[in-house]
Amino acid sequence: MLTKRIIACMDVRDGQVVKGVQFQQLRHAGDPAELARRYNVEGIDEVVVLDITATLETRQALARTIHAVAREIFLPLTVGGGIRSEDDAAAAIDAGADKVSLNTAALRNPALITALARRYGSQAVIVAIDAKRRTDPAAGGGDYAVFVRSGTSDAARDAAEWAREAESRGAGEILLTSMDRDGTRSGFDCGMTRAVADAVNIPVIASGGAGGLEHFAEVFTDGCADAALAASIFHYADTSVTELKKYLREQGIPVRIC
Amino acid sequence: MIALIDYGAGNLTSVRKALTALDAEYMTPSSPDELHGVTGVIVPGVGHFAATAALEGGWRDAIHASTERGTPLLGICVGMQWLFEGSEEAPEVRGLGALQGRVRRLKGDAARRMKIPHVGWNALDLPRPSTLLAGLESGAYVYFTHSYAAPVTDDCIGATTHVEPFAAAVERKNVFGVQFHPEKSSDAGLQILRNFLGIAR
C-alpha cells in the first residue's frame, strides 16, 4: 500500500537553514547537509530545500546547497524558491534536485509549468500554493486566498481553483502551505487541505502548522493529504521522524518504517 | 566499466550520484560502439515512453547485442518499461522486447483516493528469491513515480500493488529492471544497485 509521506522542509538563506513564524521572524536552525543526513537516518521520506530569499532578492536557488544536500541523501529532493525560468529549473535539477517547486512564477507565467513538465516529466514539477482563509468568503474569490512573492501579495485567486488549473497545465503535485498556520504549531489547516485535495487528482502535500504527532494523523485522515511537510519540529529535534512514524502506524496510517 | 545510457530522457544526476557513492566505474557512452567491452549497461529514464524512441536504431541494436553476449542490463523506470515489447503510452514506439508483455496505464480508484500517477513509497512483495533483490525482505519500501507499469509475469521478482498488482522488479537471465527509483530509495535502493554492480563486474 502506498504510504503517507513525511517531508522535511529546509528554508535556506545564505546557505543556512532558517525558520520563521507566519513567514516572519527568521531564526537559524543549522547546516542543510547535516540536517539532511540526520533526517535520512531517522527515515524521512523526502526533503524539500526552499531558497526563501530568492523571490524577494532575485536570487537563484543555491546550487552549492543543493549539491551538498544531494550528496548526503538518496531520497527525492525538491528545490524551490526563485525558480522563474526553464534555466533556473535546469540549474536546480543539474545540481541534484529531482523536482522543482514553482510558486510566484507559475502564477505569473503558467506556461512554465507545461514547459517543465514536457522537458522533465510532470513528476518533476510541483506547484506550491501559499494560501490563507478569507475573512469574508461571501465577498467572492473563494474560501482560500492565494498569496505570492513570499506571502506578501494577494494573487486574487482561489487555492482550489488554482490547484486545478496547475494540474491541467502539467503539475505533478501540489504543495499547499497554510499561511495562517505556518510556524504556529497549532495543526495543519485540514479544511483547506481537503478542499484542494478534493479539487485535484494529483498528490497534495500539506504544509504549515505541524506541532504535535496528532496533527499529522489529522491531516492524513480529515485533510486527505498524501504527504505532510514540516520544518521547525524536525529541525529542533522536538519530534523525531522515527517517533512520528511509529505513532502514525499505531493510528492505522500507512507509513514507511525503515 | 558500466555504461549509463543518456538518451535525453530526463535527469541522470541522481543515478550518477548513487553510482559514485557506491564507487562504481561508469561512463556515459557517446556512441553505441562504445558498448563493446563494458561489464554492464544501465538504461535510466524519467518521463514519457516516447522518449525511448531516441534509442531506436544504433542504441537498440548495440544494447541487444551486448545483452546477447551476456552483459548484464538494468532498466530503471521508463528504462525498465523499454525492456518489454512496448507501451500503451506510446504504441508507435517499440521496446527492446527482451521481456514479454506490454506496459499499460495504471488504474486509479477515486473512491479510495488512489491516484495516478502513483507517487511515493510502496512495498515490494517478493514472490521468489532473486539476484537483484538479494538482501531485501518482502515488505521493503521503495520510491515510485509513474503512471504506467508492466504486468506481473514469470519474470517478476518484486510485485507492488496500487489498485492492482504490477511488476516492480524483473529479472530474466542477465536482464534486470526496476519500475521504482533505486537511486531515490535510500538504503534499500542502494542495496539493489550494489547487487547489480556485483553482477556486472
Short mmCIF file of C-alpha atoms in Angstrom, two decimals:
data_model
loop_
_atom_site.label_atom_id
_atom_site.label_comp_id
_atom_site.label_asym_id
_atom_site.label_seq_id
_atom_site.Cartn_x
_atom_site.Cartn_y
_atom_site.Cartn_z
CA MET A 1 0.00 0.00 0.00
CA LEU A 2 1.22 3.47 -0.88
CA THR A 3 2.39 5.12 2.31
CA LYS A 4 1.70 8.64 3.50
CA ARG A 5 4.88 10.64 3.08
CA ILE A 6 6.62 12.70 5.73
CA ILE A 7 8.65 15.51 4.19
CA ALA A 8 11.21 17.68 5.92
CA CYS A 9 11.46 21.20 4.59
CA MET A 10 14.54 23.32 4.96
CA ASP A 11 14.10 27.03 4.36
CA VAL A 12 17.56 28.12 3.33
CA ARG A 13 19.07 31.59 3.41
CA ASP A 14 22.75 32.25 2.79
CA GLY A 15 23.48 28.52 2.92
CA GLN A 16 21.92 28.07 6.38
CA VAL A 17 18.57 26.64 7.41
CA VAL A 18 16.30 29.26 8.95
CA LYS A 19 12.72 29.17 10.15
CA GLY A 20 10.19 31.85 10.90
CA VAL A 21 6.65 32.23 12.17
CA GLN A 22 3.93 33.14 9.66
CA PHE A 23 6.68 33.95 7.17
CA GLN A 24 8.43 36.41 9.57
CA GLN A 25 10.99 36.43 12.45
CA LEU A 26 13.57 34.10 10.94
CA ARG A 27 16.00 32.26 13.17
CA HIS A 28 18.85 29.89 12.39
CA ALA A 29 18.31 26.13 12.53
CA GLY A 30 21.55 24.63 11.24
CA ASP A 31 23.51 23.33 8.29
CA PRO A 32 21.38 21.86 5.47
CA ALA A 33 23.60 18.87 4.67
CA GLU A 34 23.93 17.96 8.34
CA LEU A 35 20.17 18.13 8.90
CA ALA A 36 19.52 16.11 5.73
CA ARG A 37 21.86 13.40 6.97
CA ARG A 38 20.02 13.18 10.29
CA TYR A 39 16.61 13.08 8.60
CA ASN A 40 17.72 10.28 6.32
CA VAL A 41 18.83 8.15 9.26
CA GLU A 42 15.53 8.83 11.03
CA GLY A 43 13.56 7.68 7.98
CA ILE A 44 12.31 10.89 6.37
CA ASP A 45 10.63 10.16 3.01
CA GLU A 46 11.60 13.32 1.12
CA VAL A 47 13.44 16.56 1.56
CA VAL A 48 12.50 20.00 0.26
CA VAL A 49 15.00 22.84 0.08
CA LEU A 50 13.40 26.26 -0.29
CA ASP A 51 15.62 29.24 -1.01
CA ILE A 52 13.41 31.64 0.90
CA THR A 53 15.14 34.83 -0.04
CA ALA A 54 15.19 34.04 -3.72
CA THR A 55 11.85 35.54 -4.69
CA LEU A 56 12.45 38.83 -2.93
CA GLU A 57 16.11 39.27 -3.70
CA THR A 58 16.02 37.91 -7.24
CA ARG A 59 18.44 35.16 -6.44
CA GLN A 60 18.59 31.69 -7.90
CA ALA A 61 18.44 28.67 -5.64
CA LEU A 62 21.84 27.98 -4.20
CA ALA A 63 23.37 25.27 -6.34
CA ARG A 64 26.02 24.63 -3.75
CA THR A 65 23.48 23.90 -1.04
CA ILE A 66 21.53 21.59 -3.33
CA HIS A 67 24.70 19.77 -4.25
CA ALA A 68 25.75 19.35 -0.62
CA VAL A 69 22.33 18.01 0.38
CA ALA A 70 22.05 15.74 -2.67
CA ARG A 71 25.41 14.18 -1.82
CA GLU A 72 24.15 13.17 1.63
CA ILE A 73 20.81 11.59 0.85
CA PHE A 74 19.39 9.15 -1.68
CA LEU A 75 15.85 10.38 -1.36
CA PRO A 76 13.61 12.53 -3.53
CA LEU A 77 14.84 16.11 -3.29
CA THR A 78 12.73 19.11 -4.24
CA VAL A 79 14.12 22.59 -4.71
CA GLY A 80 12.04 25.74 -4.70
CA GLY A 81 12.41 29.45 -4.30
CA GLY A 82 13.09 31.81 -7.14
CA ILE A 83 12.60 29.33 -9.96
CA ARG A 84 11.32 31.63 -12.68
CA SER A 85 12.50 30.10 -15.91
CA GLU A 86 13.43 26.83 -17.56
CA ASP A 87 17.06 27.79 -16.99
CA ASP A 88 16.54 28.22 -13.23
CA ALA A 89 14.85 24.81 -13.11
CA ALA A 90 17.62 23.21 -15.18
CA ALA A 91 20.24 24.65 -12.81
CA ALA A 92 18.45 23.16 -9.78
CA ILE A 93 17.98 19.78 -11.48
CA ASP A 94 21.58 19.68 -12.70
CA ALA A 95 22.75 20.40 -9.15
CA GLY A 96 20.87 17.30 -7.94
CA ALA A 97 17.18 18.19 -7.49
CA ASP A 98 14.61 15.64 -8.63
CA LYS A 99 11.70 18.05 -8.55
CA VAL A 100 11.34 21.78 -8.69
CA SER A 101 8.69 23.74 -6.87
CA LEU A 102 7.17 26.74 -8.63
CA ASN A 103 5.23 29.41 -6.80
CA THR A 104 5.12 33.05 -7.93
CA ALA A 105 6.48 32.21 -11.38
CA ALA A 106 3.75 29.63 -12.01
CA LEU A 107 1.02 32.17 -11.39
CA ARG A 108 2.74 34.85 -13.40
CA ASN A 109 3.58 32.52 -16.27
CA PRO A 110 1.54 29.28 -16.10
CA ALA A 111 3.09 28.13 -19.40
CA LEU A 112 6.27 27.46 -17.41
CA ILE A 113 4.50 24.54 -15.69
CA THR A 114 3.79 22.96 -19.05
CA ALA A 115 7.26 23.65 -20.46
CA LEU A 116 8.94 22.00 -17.46
CA ALA A 117 6.50 19.06 -17.45
CA ARG A 118 7.33 18.44 -21.12
CA ARG A 119 11.05 18.68 -20.50
CA TYR A 120 11.37 16.72 -17.23
CA GLY A 121 8.00 14.98 -16.81
CA SER A 122 5.12 16.02 -14.55
CA GLN A 123 6.68 14.11 -11.64
CA ALA A 124 9.40 16.76 -11.55
CA VAL A 125 7.05 19.74 -11.30
CA ILE A 126 5.45 20.78 -8.03
CA VAL A 127 3.25 23.84 -7.86
CA ALA A 128 3.50 25.45 -4.42
CA ILE A 129 0.50 27.40 -3.22
CA ASP A 130 0.67 29.71 -0.20
CA ALA A 131 -2.87 30.45 0.92
CA LYS A 132 -4.93 31.72 3.80
CA ARG A 133 -8.57 31.68 4.74
CA ARG A 134 -10.54 34.64 3.51
CA THR A 135 -12.13 36.52 6.35
CA ASP A 136 -15.11 37.26 4.17
CA PRO A 137 -15.58 34.49 1.60
CA ALA A 138 -19.03 35.89 0.78
CA ALA A 139 -17.25 38.81 -0.88
CA GLY A 140 -16.15 36.40 -3.61
CA GLY A 141 -12.89 34.86 -4.73
CA GLY A 142 -13.37 31.54 -2.91
CA ASP A 143 -12.64 30.40 0.64
CA TYR A 144 -8.86 30.35 0.43
CA ALA A 145 -6.83 33.23 -0.99
CA VAL A 146 -3.58 32.55 -2.82
CA PHE A 147 -0.61 34.78 -1.99
CA VAL A 148 2.62 35.22 -3.93
CA ARG A 149 6.00 36.86 -3.51
CA SER A 150 6.75 35.01 -0.26
CA GLY A 151 3.28 35.71 1.04
CA THR A 152 3.39 39.46 0.56
CA SER A 153 0.93 39.88 -2.28
CA ASP A 154 -2.67 38.69 -2.79
CA ALA A 155 -2.90 36.95 -6.17
CA ALA A 156 -6.70 37.27 -6.23
CA ARG A 157 -7.10 33.55 -6.88
CA ASP A 158 -8.81 30.75 -5.00
CA ALA A 159 -6.45 27.95 -3.89
CA ALA A 160 -8.61 25.03 -5.08
CA GLU A 161 -9.30 26.65 -8.42
CA TRP A 162 -5.62 27.47 -8.99
CA ALA A 163 -4.59 23.93 -7.97
CA ARG A 164 -6.97 22.53 -10.57
CA GLU A 165 -5.53 24.77 -13.26
CA ALA A 166 -1.97 23.83 -12.24
CA GLU A 167 -2.85 20.15 -12.60
CA SER A 168 -4.35 20.71 -16.04
CA ARG A 169 -1.17 22.51 -17.09
CA GLY A 170 1.02 19.59 -16.09
CA ALA A 171 1.89 19.90 -12.39
CA GLY A 172 2.63 16.53 -10.79
CA GLU A 173 1.98 17.53 -7.16
CA ILE A 174 0.59 20.44 -5.17
CA LEU A 175 2.45 21.76 -2.13
CA LEU A 176 -0.15 23.65 -0.13
CA THR A 177 1.01 25.91 2.69
CA SER A 178 -1.37 27.49 5.15
CA MET A 179 -0.02 30.95 5.88
CA ASP A 180 -2.34 31.21 8.88
CA ARG A 181 -0.74 28.15 10.44
CA ASP A 182 2.88 28.47 9.26
CA GLY A 183 5.24 28.12 12.21
CA THR A 184 2.42 28.31 14.77
CA ARG A 185 2.44 24.59 15.66
CA SER A 186 -1.33 24.74 16.04
CA GLY A 187 -2.04 22.00 13.50
CA PHE A 188 -2.41 21.85 9.71
CA ASP A 189 -5.37 23.58 8.09
CA CYS A 190 -7.25 20.33 7.37
CA GLY A 191 -10.26 22.10 5.86
CA MET A 192 -8.15 23.91 3.30
CA THR A 193 -6.10 20.80 2.54
CA ARG A 194 -9.23 18.77 1.95
CA ALA A 195 -10.74 21.45 -0.27
CA VAL A 196 -7.68 21.33 -2.51
CA ALA A 197 -7.34 17.52 -2.35
CA ASP A 198 -10.98 17.25 -3.48
CA ALA A 199 -10.29 19.59 -6.39
CA VAL A 200 -7.38 17.68 -7.96
CA ASN A 201 -6.32 14.14 -8.82
CA ILE A 202 -2.62 14.65 -8.14
CA PRO A 203 -0.97 14.27 -4.72
CA VAL A 204 -1.37 17.12 -2.25
CA ILE A 205 1.37 17.88 0.26
CA ALA A 206 0.06 19.72 3.31
CA SER A 207 2.29 22.27 4.96
CA GLY A 208 2.13 24.83 7.75
CA GLY A 209 1.19 24.31 11.38
CA ALA A 210 2.70 20.95 12.35
CA GLY A 211 3.16 20.91 16.12
CA GLY A 212 2.25 17.55 17.61
CA LEU A 213 2.09 13.99 16.35
CA GLU A 214 -1.71 14.12 16.25
CA HIS A 215 -1.61 16.97 13.73
CA PHE A 216 -0.10 14.63 11.15
CA ALA A 217 -2.74 11.96 11.78
CA GLU A 218 -5.46 14.63 11.35
CA VAL A 219 -4.14 15.97 8.06
CA PHE A 220 -3.87 12.44 6.60
CA THR A 221 -7.41 11.49 7.68
CA ASP A 222 -9.54 14.70 7.86
CA GLY A 223 -7.36 16.64 5.43
CA CYS A 224 -6.97 13.78 2.90
CA ALA A 225 -3.34 14.81 2.34
CA ASP A 226 -1.00 12.44 0.53
CA ALA A 227 2.04 13.86 2.27
CA ALA A 228 2.75 16.24 5.13
CA LEU A 229 5.60 18.66 5.31
CA ALA A 230 7.13 20.20 8.38
CA ALA A 231 10.21 22.17 9.23
CA SER A 232 10.75 23.51 12.72
CA ILE A 233 9.53 20.49 14.70
CA PHE A 234 12.11 18.35 12.95
CA HIS A 235 14.95 20.92 12.94
CA TYR A 236 15.00 21.48 16.66
CA ALA A 237 14.59 17.74 17.28
CA ASP A 238 11.40 18.27 19.28
CA THR A 239 9.89 15.42 17.34
CA SER A 240 11.91 12.74 15.63
CA VAL A 241 10.71 11.32 12.35
CA THR A 242 11.07 7.82 13.82
CA GLU A 243 8.75 8.64 16.71
CA LEU A 244 6.22 10.30 14.39
CA LYS A 245 6.06 7.31 12.05
CA LYS A 246 5.69 4.85 14.90
CA TYR A 247 2.77 6.92 16.19
CA LEU A 248 1.12 7.12 12.75
CA ARG A 249 1.43 3.38 12.25
CA GLU A 250 -0.27 2.82 15.62
CA GLN A 251 -3.08 5.06 14.36
CA GLY A 252 -3.51 2.76 11.35
CA ILE A 253 -1.96 5.20 8.88
CA PRO A 254 0.37 3.50 6.39
CA VAL A 255 3.92 4.85 6.66
CA ARG A 256 7.37 3.63 5.66
CA ILE A 257 9.32 2.40 8.65
CA CYS A 258 12.93 1.60 7.90
CA MET B 1 33.01 -0.36 -16.51
CA ILE B 2 29.27 0.38 -16.52
CA ALA B 3 27.70 2.20 -19.46
CA LEU B 4 24.97 4.61 -18.35
CA ILE B 5 22.93 5.36 -21.45
CA ASP B 6 21.98 9.03 -21.83
CA TYR B 7 19.24 9.27 -24.45
CA GLY B 8 17.93 12.62 -23.30
CA ALA B 9 15.09 11.32 -21.12
CA GLY B 10 15.31 13.45 -18.03
CA ASN B 11 17.90 13.66 -15.43
CA LEU B 12 20.87 11.35 -14.89
CA THR B 13 22.33 13.29 -11.97
CA SER B 14 20.74 11.13 -9.27
CA VAL B 15 21.80 7.85 -10.86
CA ARG B 16 25.34 9.17 -11.33
CA LYS B 17 25.46 10.31 -7.73
CA ALA B 18 24.35 6.90 -6.45
CA LEU B 19 26.89 5.07 -8.66
CA THR B 20 29.62 7.41 -7.42
CA ALA B 21 28.64 6.77 -3.79
CA LEU B 22 28.95 3.03 -4.48
CA ASP B 23 32.44 3.51 -6.02
CA ALA B 24 31.26 2.21 -9.40
CA GLU B 25 33.26 2.92 -12.52
CA TYR B 26 30.86 4.22 -15.11
CA MET B 27 30.69 6.35 -18.23
CA THR B 28 28.02 7.73 -20.50
CA PRO B 29 28.93 6.47 -23.98
CA SER B 30 28.55 8.98 -26.78
CA SER B 31 28.05 6.33 -29.45
CA PRO B 32 26.66 2.75 -29.47
CA ASP B 33 30.09 1.35 -30.49
CA GLU B 34 31.36 2.14 -27.02
CA LEU B 35 29.23 -0.64 -25.51
CA HIS B 36 31.88 -3.15 -26.56
CA GLY B 37 33.85 -4.19 -23.53
CA VAL B 38 31.59 -2.72 -20.84
CA THR B 39 30.64 -5.03 -17.97
CA GLY B 40 27.12 -3.71 -17.52
CA VAL B 41 24.58 -1.41 -19.13
CA ILE B 42 22.08 0.82 -17.32
CA VAL B 43 19.15 2.37 -19.17
CA PRO B 44 17.63 5.00 -16.88
CA GLY B 45 14.59 7.06 -17.73
CA VAL B 46 12.15 9.54 -16.34
CA GLY B 47 9.08 10.80 -18.08
CA HIS B 48 7.34 9.60 -21.23
CA PHE B 49 7.83 6.28 -23.03
CA ALA B 50 8.03 8.19 -26.32
CA ALA B 51 11.48 9.41 -25.23
CA THR B 52 12.80 5.87 -25.75
CA ALA B 53 12.34 6.47 -29.49
CA ALA B 54 15.81 8.05 -29.22
CA LEU B 55 17.16 4.54 -28.60
CA GLU B 56 15.73 3.26 -31.89
CA GLY B 57 18.42 2.20 -34.35
CA GLY B 58 22.04 2.15 -33.21
CA TRP B 59 21.50 2.08 -29.45
CA ARG B 60 18.80 -0.55 -29.61
CA ASP B 61 20.95 -2.85 -31.77
CA ALA B 62 24.05 -2.33 -29.62
CA ILE B 63 22.16 -2.96 -26.36
CA HIS B 64 20.51 -6.03 -27.91
CA ALA B 65 23.93 -7.35 -29.00
CA SER B 66 25.55 -6.69 -25.62
CA THR B 67 22.68 -8.46 -23.84
CA GLU B 68 23.07 -11.43 -26.23
CA ARG B 69 26.77 -11.52 -25.30
CA GLY B 70 25.66 -11.94 -21.69
CA THR B 71 26.38 -8.40 -20.45
CA PRO B 72 24.05 -7.54 -17.55
CA LEU B 73 21.43 -4.90 -18.42
CA LEU B 74 19.45 -2.86 -15.88
CA GLY B 75 16.47 -0.72 -16.86
CA ILE B 76 15.20 1.86 -14.41
CA CYS B 77 11.64 3.26 -14.52
CA VAL B 78 10.92 4.04 -18.20
CA GLY B 79 14.18 2.14 -18.87
CA MET B 80 12.56 -0.98 -17.38
CA GLN B 81 9.40 -0.42 -19.40
CA TRP B 82 11.55 -0.28 -22.52
CA LEU B 83 12.78 -3.87 -21.85
CA PHE B 84 9.26 -5.05 -22.72
CA GLU B 85 7.64 -5.17 -26.16
CA GLY B 86 6.08 -1.74 -25.97
CA SER B 87 3.81 0.57 -24.02
CA GLU B 88 0.29 1.90 -24.25
CA GLU B 89 1.79 5.32 -23.56
CA ALA B 90 3.43 5.49 -26.99
CA PRO B 91 2.18 2.50 -29.02
CA GLU B 92 4.16 3.57 -32.09
CA VAL B 93 7.48 3.17 -30.25
CA ARG B 94 8.85 -0.35 -29.99
CA GLY B 95 10.55 -1.62 -26.85
CA LEU B 96 13.66 -3.80 -26.71
CA GLY B 97 11.48 -6.91 -26.47
CA ALA B 98 13.89 -8.73 -24.13
CA LEU B 99 10.89 -9.41 -21.88
CA GLN B 100 7.42 -10.49 -22.95
CA GLY B 101 4.42 -8.31 -22.30
CA ARG B 102 3.26 -4.75 -22.86
CA VAL B 103 3.26 -1.83 -20.45
CA ARG B 104 -0.16 -0.47 -19.55
CA ARG B 105 -1.58 2.55 -17.78
CA LEU B 106 -2.18 2.04 -14.07
CA LYS B 107 -5.74 2.18 -12.81
CA GLY B 108 -6.70 4.69 -10.14
CA ASP B 109 -9.55 4.40 -7.68
CA ALA B 110 -11.12 7.76 -6.94
CA ALA B 111 -13.36 6.39 -4.17
CA ARG B 112 -10.31 5.18 -2.24
CA ARG B 113 -8.28 8.25 -3.26
CA MET B 114 -5.77 6.06 -5.05
CA LYS B 115 -4.33 8.43 -7.60
CA ILE B 116 -2.45 8.30 -10.86
CA PRO B 117 0.48 8.98 -11.03
CA HIS B 118 1.49 6.50 -8.36
CA VAL B 119 3.90 8.70 -6.38
CA GLY B 120 5.63 7.73 -3.17
CA TRP B 121 6.94 4.83 -1.16
CA ASN B 122 5.28 1.47 -1.64
CA ALA B 123 6.13 -2.05 -0.53
CA LEU B 124 7.75 -4.80 -2.59
CA ASP B 125 6.27 -8.26 -2.40
CA LEU B 126 8.98 -10.78 -3.30
CA PRO B 127 7.44 -13.89 -4.89
CA ARG B 128 10.80 -15.68 -5.17
CA PRO B 129 14.48 -15.19 -4.39
CA SER B 130 16.43 -13.19 -6.98
CA THR B 131 19.92 -11.90 -7.58
CA LEU B 132 18.89 -8.28 -8.00
CA LEU B 133 16.83 -8.01 -4.80
CA ALA B 134 19.12 -10.17 -2.65
CA GLY B 135 19.28 -8.86 0.92
CA LEU B 136 15.83 -7.23 0.76
CA GLU B 137 12.86 -8.60 2.63
CA SER B 138 9.29 -8.76 1.44
CA GLY B 139 7.64 -5.52 2.50
CA ALA B 140 10.72 -3.38 1.81
CA TYR B 141 9.75 0.14 0.74
CA VAL B 142 10.98 1.80 -2.45
CA TYR B 143 10.15 5.11 -4.14
CA PHE B 144 7.91 5.17 -7.21
CA THR B 145 6.76 7.89 -9.55
CA HIS B 146 4.98 6.63 -12.66
CA SER B 147 1.64 6.23 -14.42
CA TYR B 148 2.38 3.12 -16.49
CA ALA B 149 3.63 -0.31 -15.45
CA ALA B 150 4.48 -3.77 -16.75
CA PRO B 151 2.31 -6.79 -16.00
CA VAL B 152 3.23 -9.44 -13.44
CA THR B 153 4.72 -12.33 -15.47
CA ASP B 154 7.15 -15.17 -14.72
CA ASP B 155 9.98 -12.64 -14.89
CA CYS B 156 8.58 -10.64 -11.96
CA ILE B 157 10.81 -10.81 -8.87
CA GLY B 158 9.14 -7.95 -7.00
CA ALA B 159 5.45 -7.03 -7.23
CA THR B 160 3.74 -3.93 -5.89
CA THR B 161 0.03 -3.23 -5.64
CA HIS B 162 -1.60 0.09 -6.43
CA VAL B 163 -5.26 -0.81 -7.02
CA GLU B 164 -3.86 -3.80 -8.97
CA PRO B 165 -0.53 -5.65 -8.77
CA PHE B 166 2.17 -4.70 -11.27
CA ALA B 167 5.79 -5.73 -11.88
CA ALA B 168 8.01 -3.52 -9.70
CA ALA B 169 11.15 -5.54 -10.45
CA VAL B 170 12.01 -8.11 -13.11
CA GLU B 171 14.87 -10.49 -13.77
CA ARG B 172 15.40 -12.84 -16.68
CA LYS B 173 18.93 -14.22 -17.02
CA ASN B 174 21.11 -11.10 -17.46
CA VAL B 175 18.19 -8.71 -17.99
CA PHE B 176 17.05 -6.76 -14.93
CA GLY B 177 14.57 -3.96 -14.40
CA VAL B 178 13.06 -1.86 -11.65
CA GLN B 179 9.99 0.36 -12.04
CA PHE B 180 10.90 2.34 -8.92
CA HIS B 181 13.92 4.59 -8.46
CA PRO B 182 16.68 2.74 -6.56
CA GLU B 183 18.76 5.95 -6.62
CA LYS B 184 15.95 7.62 -4.60
CA SER B 185 15.06 4.68 -2.37
CA SER B 186 17.56 5.23 0.41
CA ASP B 187 19.32 2.12 1.79
CA ALA B 188 17.05 -0.42 0.07
CA GLY B 189 17.72 1.23 -3.29
CA LEU B 190 21.47 1.41 -2.77
CA GLN B 191 21.45 -2.31 -1.89
CA ILE B 192 19.78 -3.09 -5.23
CA LEU B 193 22.30 -1.00 -7.17
CA ARG B 194 25.11 -2.66 -5.23
CA ASN B 195 23.67 -6.06 -6.21
CA PHE B 196 23.64 -5.05 -9.86
CA LEU B 197 27.21 -3.79 -9.68
CA GLY B 198 28.15 -7.16 -8.16
CA ILE B 199 26.59 -8.94 -11.13
CA ALA B 200 28.10 -6.52 -13.66
CA ARG B 201 31.78 -6.87 -12.83
#
